Coordinates of C-alpha atoms in Angstrom, one line a residue:
X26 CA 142.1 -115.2 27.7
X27 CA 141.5 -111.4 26.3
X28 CA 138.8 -111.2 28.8
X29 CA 140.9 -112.1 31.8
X30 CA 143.5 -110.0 30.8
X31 CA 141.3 -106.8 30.6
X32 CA 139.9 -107.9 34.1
X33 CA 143.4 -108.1 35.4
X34 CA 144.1 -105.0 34.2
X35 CA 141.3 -103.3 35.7
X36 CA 141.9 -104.7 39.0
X37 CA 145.4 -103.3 39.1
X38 CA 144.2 -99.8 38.0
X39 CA 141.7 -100.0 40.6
X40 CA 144.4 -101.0 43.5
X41 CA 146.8 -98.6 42.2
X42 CA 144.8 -95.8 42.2
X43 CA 143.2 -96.9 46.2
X44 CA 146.9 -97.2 46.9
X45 CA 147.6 -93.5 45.5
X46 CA 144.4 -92.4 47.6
X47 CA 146.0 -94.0 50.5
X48 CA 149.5 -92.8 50.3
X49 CA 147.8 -88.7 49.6
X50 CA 146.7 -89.2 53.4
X51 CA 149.7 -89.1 54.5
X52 CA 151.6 -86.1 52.2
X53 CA 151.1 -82.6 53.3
X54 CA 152.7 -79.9 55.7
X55 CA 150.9 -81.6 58.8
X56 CA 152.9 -84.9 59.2
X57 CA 150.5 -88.2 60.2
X58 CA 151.7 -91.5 60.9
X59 CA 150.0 -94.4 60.2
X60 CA 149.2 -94.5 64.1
X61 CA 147.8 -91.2 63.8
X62 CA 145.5 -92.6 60.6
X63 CA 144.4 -95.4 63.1
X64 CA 143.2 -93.3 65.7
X65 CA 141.7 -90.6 63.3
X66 CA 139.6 -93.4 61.9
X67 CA 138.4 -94.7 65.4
X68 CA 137.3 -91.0 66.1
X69 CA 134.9 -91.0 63.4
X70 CA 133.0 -93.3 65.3
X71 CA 133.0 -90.8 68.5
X72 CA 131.4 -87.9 67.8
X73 CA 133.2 -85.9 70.6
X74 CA 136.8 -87.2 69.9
X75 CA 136.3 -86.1 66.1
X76 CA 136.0 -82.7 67.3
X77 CA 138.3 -82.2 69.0
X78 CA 140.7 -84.1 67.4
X79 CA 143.2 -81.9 64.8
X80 CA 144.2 -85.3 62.8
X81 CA 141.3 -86.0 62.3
X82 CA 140.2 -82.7 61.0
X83 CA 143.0 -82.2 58.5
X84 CA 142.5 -85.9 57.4
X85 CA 139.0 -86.6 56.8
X86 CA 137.5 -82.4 56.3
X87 CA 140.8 -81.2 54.6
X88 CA 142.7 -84.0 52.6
X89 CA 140.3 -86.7 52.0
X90 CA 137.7 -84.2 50.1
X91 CA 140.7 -83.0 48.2
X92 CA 141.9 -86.4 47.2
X93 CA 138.5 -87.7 46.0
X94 CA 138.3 -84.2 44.0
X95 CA 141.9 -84.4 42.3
X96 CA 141.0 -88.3 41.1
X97 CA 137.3 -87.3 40.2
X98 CA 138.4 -84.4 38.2
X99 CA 141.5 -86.0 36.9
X100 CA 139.3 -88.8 35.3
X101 CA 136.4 -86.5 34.4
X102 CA 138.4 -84.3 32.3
X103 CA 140.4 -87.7 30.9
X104 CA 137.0 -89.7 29.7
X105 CA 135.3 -86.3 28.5
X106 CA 138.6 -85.4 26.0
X107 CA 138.4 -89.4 25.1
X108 CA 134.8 -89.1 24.1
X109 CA 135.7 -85.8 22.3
X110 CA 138.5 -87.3 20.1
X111 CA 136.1 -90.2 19.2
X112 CA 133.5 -88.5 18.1
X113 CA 135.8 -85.6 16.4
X114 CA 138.0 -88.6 14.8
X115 CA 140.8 -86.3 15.9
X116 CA 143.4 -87.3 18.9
X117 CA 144.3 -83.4 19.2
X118 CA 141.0 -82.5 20.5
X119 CA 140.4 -81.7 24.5
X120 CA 137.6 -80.8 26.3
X121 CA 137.5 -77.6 25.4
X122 CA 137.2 -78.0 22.1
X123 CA 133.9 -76.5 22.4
X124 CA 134.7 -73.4 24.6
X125 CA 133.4 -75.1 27.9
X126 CA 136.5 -74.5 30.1
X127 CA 136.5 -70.4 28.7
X128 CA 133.0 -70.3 29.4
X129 CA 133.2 -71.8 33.0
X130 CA 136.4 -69.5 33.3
X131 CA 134.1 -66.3 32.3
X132 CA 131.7 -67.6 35.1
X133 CA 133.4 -67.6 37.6
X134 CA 135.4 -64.6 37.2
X135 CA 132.1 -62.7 37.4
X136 CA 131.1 -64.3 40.3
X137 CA 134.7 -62.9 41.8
X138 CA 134.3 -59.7 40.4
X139 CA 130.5 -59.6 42.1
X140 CA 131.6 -61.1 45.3
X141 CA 129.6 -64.0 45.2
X142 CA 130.6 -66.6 47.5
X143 CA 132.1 -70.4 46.5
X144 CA 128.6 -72.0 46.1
X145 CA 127.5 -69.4 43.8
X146 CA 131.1 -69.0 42.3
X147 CA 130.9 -72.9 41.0
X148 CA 127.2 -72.4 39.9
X149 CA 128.0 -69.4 37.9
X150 CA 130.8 -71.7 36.0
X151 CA 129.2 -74.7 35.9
X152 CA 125.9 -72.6 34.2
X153 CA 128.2 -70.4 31.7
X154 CA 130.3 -73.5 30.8
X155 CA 126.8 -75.2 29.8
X156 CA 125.9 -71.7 27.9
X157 CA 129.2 -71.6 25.9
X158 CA 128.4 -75.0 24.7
X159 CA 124.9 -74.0 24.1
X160 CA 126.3 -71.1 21.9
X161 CA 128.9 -73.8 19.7
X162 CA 126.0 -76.2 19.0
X163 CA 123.6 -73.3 17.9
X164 CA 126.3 -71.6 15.5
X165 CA 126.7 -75.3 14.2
X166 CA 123.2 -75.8 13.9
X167 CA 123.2 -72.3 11.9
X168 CA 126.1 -72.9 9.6
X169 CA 126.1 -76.9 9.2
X170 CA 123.7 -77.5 6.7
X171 CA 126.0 -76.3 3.7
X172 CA 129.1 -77.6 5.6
X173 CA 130.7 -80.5 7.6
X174 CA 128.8 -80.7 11.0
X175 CA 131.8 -82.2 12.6
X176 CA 134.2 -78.3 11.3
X177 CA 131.5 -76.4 12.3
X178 CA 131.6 -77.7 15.8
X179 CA 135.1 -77.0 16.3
X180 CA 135.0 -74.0 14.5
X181 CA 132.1 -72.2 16.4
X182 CA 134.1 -73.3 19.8
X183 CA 137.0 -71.6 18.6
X184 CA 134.9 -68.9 18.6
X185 CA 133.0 -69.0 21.4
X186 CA 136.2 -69.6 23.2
X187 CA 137.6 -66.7 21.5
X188 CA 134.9 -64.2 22.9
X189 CA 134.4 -65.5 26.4
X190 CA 138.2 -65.0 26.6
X191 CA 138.0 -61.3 25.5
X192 CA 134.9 -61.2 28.2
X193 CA 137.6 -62.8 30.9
X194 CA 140.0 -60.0 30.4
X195 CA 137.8 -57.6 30.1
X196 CA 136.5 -58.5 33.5
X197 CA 140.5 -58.9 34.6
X198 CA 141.1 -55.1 33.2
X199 CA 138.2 -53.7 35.3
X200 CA 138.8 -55.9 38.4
X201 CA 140.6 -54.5 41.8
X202 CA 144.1 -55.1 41.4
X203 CA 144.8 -55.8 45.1
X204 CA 142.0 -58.6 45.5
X205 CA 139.8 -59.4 42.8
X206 CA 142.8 -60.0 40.0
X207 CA 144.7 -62.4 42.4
X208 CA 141.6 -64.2 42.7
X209 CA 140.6 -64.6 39.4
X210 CA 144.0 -65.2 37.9
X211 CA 144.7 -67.6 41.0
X212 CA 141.3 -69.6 40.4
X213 CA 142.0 -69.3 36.0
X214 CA 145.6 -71.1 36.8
X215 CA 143.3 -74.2 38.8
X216 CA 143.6 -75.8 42.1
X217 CA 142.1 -77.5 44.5
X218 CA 142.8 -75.6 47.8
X219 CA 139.5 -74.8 48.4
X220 CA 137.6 -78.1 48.0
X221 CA 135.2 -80.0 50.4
X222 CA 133.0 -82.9 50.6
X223 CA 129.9 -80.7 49.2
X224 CA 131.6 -79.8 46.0
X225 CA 132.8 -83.5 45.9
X226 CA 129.0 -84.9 46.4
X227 CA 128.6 -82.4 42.8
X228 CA 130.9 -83.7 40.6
X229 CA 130.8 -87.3 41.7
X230 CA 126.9 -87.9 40.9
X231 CA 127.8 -85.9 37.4
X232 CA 130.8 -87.9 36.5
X233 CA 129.9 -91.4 37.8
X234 CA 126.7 -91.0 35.6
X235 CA 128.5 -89.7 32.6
X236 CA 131.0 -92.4 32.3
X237 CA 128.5 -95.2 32.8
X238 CA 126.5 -93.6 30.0
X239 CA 129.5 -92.6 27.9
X240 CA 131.3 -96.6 28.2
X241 CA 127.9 -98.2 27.4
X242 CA 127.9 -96.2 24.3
X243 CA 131.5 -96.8 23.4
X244 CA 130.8 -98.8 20.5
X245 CA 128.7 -96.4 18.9
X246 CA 131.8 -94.2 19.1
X247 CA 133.9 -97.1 17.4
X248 CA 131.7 -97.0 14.7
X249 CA 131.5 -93.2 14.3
X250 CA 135.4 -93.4 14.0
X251 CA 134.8 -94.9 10.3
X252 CA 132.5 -92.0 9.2
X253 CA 128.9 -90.6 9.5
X254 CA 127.4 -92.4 6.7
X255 CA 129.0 -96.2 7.5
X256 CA 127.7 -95.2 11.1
X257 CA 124.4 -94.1 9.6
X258 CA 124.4 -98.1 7.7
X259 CA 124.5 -99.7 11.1
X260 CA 121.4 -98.2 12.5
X261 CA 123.0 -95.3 14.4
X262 CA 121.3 -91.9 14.5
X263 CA 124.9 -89.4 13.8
X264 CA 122.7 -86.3 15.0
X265 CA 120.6 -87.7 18.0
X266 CA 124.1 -89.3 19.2
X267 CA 126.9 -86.7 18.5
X268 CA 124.4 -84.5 20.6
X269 CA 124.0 -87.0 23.1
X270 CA 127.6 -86.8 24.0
X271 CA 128.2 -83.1 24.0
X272 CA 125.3 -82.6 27.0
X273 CA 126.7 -85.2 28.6
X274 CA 130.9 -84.6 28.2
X275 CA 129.3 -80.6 28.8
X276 CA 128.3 -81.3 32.1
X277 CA 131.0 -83.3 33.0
X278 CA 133.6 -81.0 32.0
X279 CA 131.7 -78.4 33.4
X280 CA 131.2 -79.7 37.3
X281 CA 135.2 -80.6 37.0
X282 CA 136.0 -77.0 35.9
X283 CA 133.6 -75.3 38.4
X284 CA 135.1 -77.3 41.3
X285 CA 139.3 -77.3 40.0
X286 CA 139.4 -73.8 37.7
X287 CA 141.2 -74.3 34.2
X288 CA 143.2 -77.8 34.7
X289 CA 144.8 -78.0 30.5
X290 CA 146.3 -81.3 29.7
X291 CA 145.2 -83.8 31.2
X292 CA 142.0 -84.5 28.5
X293 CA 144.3 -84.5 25.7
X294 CA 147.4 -86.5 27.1
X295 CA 145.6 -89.1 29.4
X296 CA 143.7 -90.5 26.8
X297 CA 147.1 -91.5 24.6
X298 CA 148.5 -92.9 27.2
X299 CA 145.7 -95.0 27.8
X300 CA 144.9 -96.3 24.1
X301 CA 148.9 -97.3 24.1
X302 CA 147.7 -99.4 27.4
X303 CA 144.5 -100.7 26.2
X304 CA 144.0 -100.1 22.6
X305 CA 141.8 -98.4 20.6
X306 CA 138.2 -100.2 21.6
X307 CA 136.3 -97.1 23.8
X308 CA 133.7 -99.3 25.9
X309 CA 137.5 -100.5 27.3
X310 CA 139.2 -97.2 27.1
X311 CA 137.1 -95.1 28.4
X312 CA 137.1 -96.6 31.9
X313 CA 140.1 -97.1 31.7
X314 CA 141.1 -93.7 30.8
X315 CA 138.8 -92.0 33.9
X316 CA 141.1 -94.4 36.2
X317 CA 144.2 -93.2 34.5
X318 CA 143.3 -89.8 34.6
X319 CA 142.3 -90.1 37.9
X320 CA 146.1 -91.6 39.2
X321 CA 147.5 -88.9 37.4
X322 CA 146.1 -85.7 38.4
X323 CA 146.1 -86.8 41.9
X324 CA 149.6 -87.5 41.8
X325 CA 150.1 -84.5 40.2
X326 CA 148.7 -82.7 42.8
X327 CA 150.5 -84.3 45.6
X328 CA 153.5 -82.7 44.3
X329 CA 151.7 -79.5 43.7
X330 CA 151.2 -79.0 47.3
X331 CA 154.4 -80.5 48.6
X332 CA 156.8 -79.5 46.4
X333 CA 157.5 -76.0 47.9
X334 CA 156.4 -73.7 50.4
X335 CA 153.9 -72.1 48.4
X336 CA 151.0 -74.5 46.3
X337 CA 151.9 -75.1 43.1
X338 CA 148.2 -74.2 40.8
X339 CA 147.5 -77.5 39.1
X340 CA 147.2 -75.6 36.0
X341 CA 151.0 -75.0 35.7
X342 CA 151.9 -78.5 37.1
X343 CA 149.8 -80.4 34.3
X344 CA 151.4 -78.0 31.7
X345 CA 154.8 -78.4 32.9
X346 CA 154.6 -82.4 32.9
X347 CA 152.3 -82.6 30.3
X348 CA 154.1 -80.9 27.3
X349 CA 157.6 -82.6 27.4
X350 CA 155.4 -86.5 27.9
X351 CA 153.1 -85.2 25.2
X352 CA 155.8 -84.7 23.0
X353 CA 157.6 -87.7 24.0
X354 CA 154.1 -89.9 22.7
X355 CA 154.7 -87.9 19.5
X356 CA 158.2 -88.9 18.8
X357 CA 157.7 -92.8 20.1
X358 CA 154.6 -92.7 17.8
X359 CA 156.5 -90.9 14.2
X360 CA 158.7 -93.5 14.7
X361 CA 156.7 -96.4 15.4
X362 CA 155.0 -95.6 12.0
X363 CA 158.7 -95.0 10.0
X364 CA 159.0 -98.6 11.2

């Protein structure tokens, strides 16, 4: 009966967020009808008609690649924060806890500043986001033999966070102020403006990989939540795994913040919502939460775009909706425990 019911469930996350794909088609400044969505799809099967056809272009080269980005990013960032707060044993971790997203930001701001193009812009912040993570795990390495491994972690990311931060402004102070700044304060406040199917072909391979990898080893992470030493009893190697999930939550987070910029939020709220959906086992959560994540920053973004004249950076949408829910979950839970 359990079984069915986590079957139906999945199901329904699955149509709901096709039906959110779906229904993205169709919002934007360019109105299309579902006639014109017909006739864009027979197109793609005549190479001339494609062409020369604007539906088609704005559908399948502008707004499709965006919508696969916004879910794929949206669930990346959700699954990699759910991983984090397992392995942390802490629900206020995100993913970047360990100074990923600064790094990544630091990247690609000196990509800006050296007027590297998009392709070398998302490879200098995927690569520094890696390095930043790189830095935390070393400083642990360093310091965790006479403390808690777990502290050290989060303490050398607040570290590493901290000085790739000082690098970003640093890098802001010396830019141009009438075309560099915008940029990099434009790409640090995240978006999705710029996105095509290349940079979706990137992430996808990353994040499809990751969450198989990370859901298989959910129940590792179940165990872990009762301590390193009962985890060590059943046969699990703490080290060989905690590290495990830092490359693999790194590269994640790091192909979603090359790709979107600095998206805050949505690692640290999605997962709640989703444990309140589908409790607390991860090999069922964590699926689930990449789904969830998924629905929600592509909805998110749908407003971003369509809300006013101007695009909305996802960055300030996320914060805006995210805070008041967050705190919302944080009142409904104080006083499910007074009860």
């Amino acid at each position: 009966m359990k079984i069915n019911r986590d079957i139906s469930l999945f199901v329904l996350l699955i149509i709901l967020a096709v039906s959110c794909m779906t229904i993205s088609l169709f919002i934007g400044r360019y109105p299309v009808s579902v006639s014109d969505l017909w006739l864009a799809i027979k197109s793609l099967f005549s190479l001339k008609a494609a062409e020369t056809n604007s539906t088609s272009l704005v559908l399948f080269s502008i707004r499709f690649p965006r919508i696969l980005a916004a879910f794929l990013v949206g669930g990346t960032l959700s699954v990699t924060g759910a991983a984090y707060q397992g392995m942390f044993r802490n629900p206020m971790v995100s993913p970047s806890i360990l100074g990923v997203s600064a790094g990544a930001g630091f990247g690609a701001a000196l990509a800006i500043i050296l007027g590297l193009g998009t392709l070398l812009r998302q490879s200098f912040s995927f690569g520094f986001g890696i390095v930043a993570v790189f830095m935390v795990y070393f400083i642990s390495s360093v310091t965790g033999k006479k403390y808690d491994r777990t502290l050290t972690l989060i303490l050398g990311g607040m570290i590493v966070a901290t000085v790739f931060t000082a690098l970003i402004s640093i890098l802001k102070y010396v830019a141009d102020p009438d075309n560099t700044l915008p940029s990099i304060v434009y790409w640090l406040m995240g978006g999705l403006s710029d996105i095509e199917f290349k940079h979706v072909h990137f992430i996808s391979i990353i994040s499809i990989a990751g969450l198989v990898l990370l859901s298989f080893s959910g129940w590792k992470l179940d165990i872990l939540s009762f301590g390193d030493e009962e985890a060590k009893t059943m046969g699990i190697r703490v080290e060989r795994f905690r590290l495990m999930v830092i490359v693999v939550a790194t590269l994640m987070t790091s192909a979603a913040v090359s790709i979107s910029g600095i998206i805050g939020w949505v690692g640290l709220l999605i997962p709640h919502i989703t444990r309140m959906i589908t409790g607390h086992k991860n090999t069922k959560m964590l699926p689930a939460s990449f789904l969830i994540g998924g629905i929600f920053l592509l909805i998110v973004d749908n407003f971003s775009r369509s809300i006013a004249s101007m695009e909305i950076p996802l960055g300030i949408t996320t914060s805006l909706l995210g805070a008041p829910f967050f705190l919302y979950i944080l009142m409904k839970t104080s006083k499910h425990k007074e009860s």
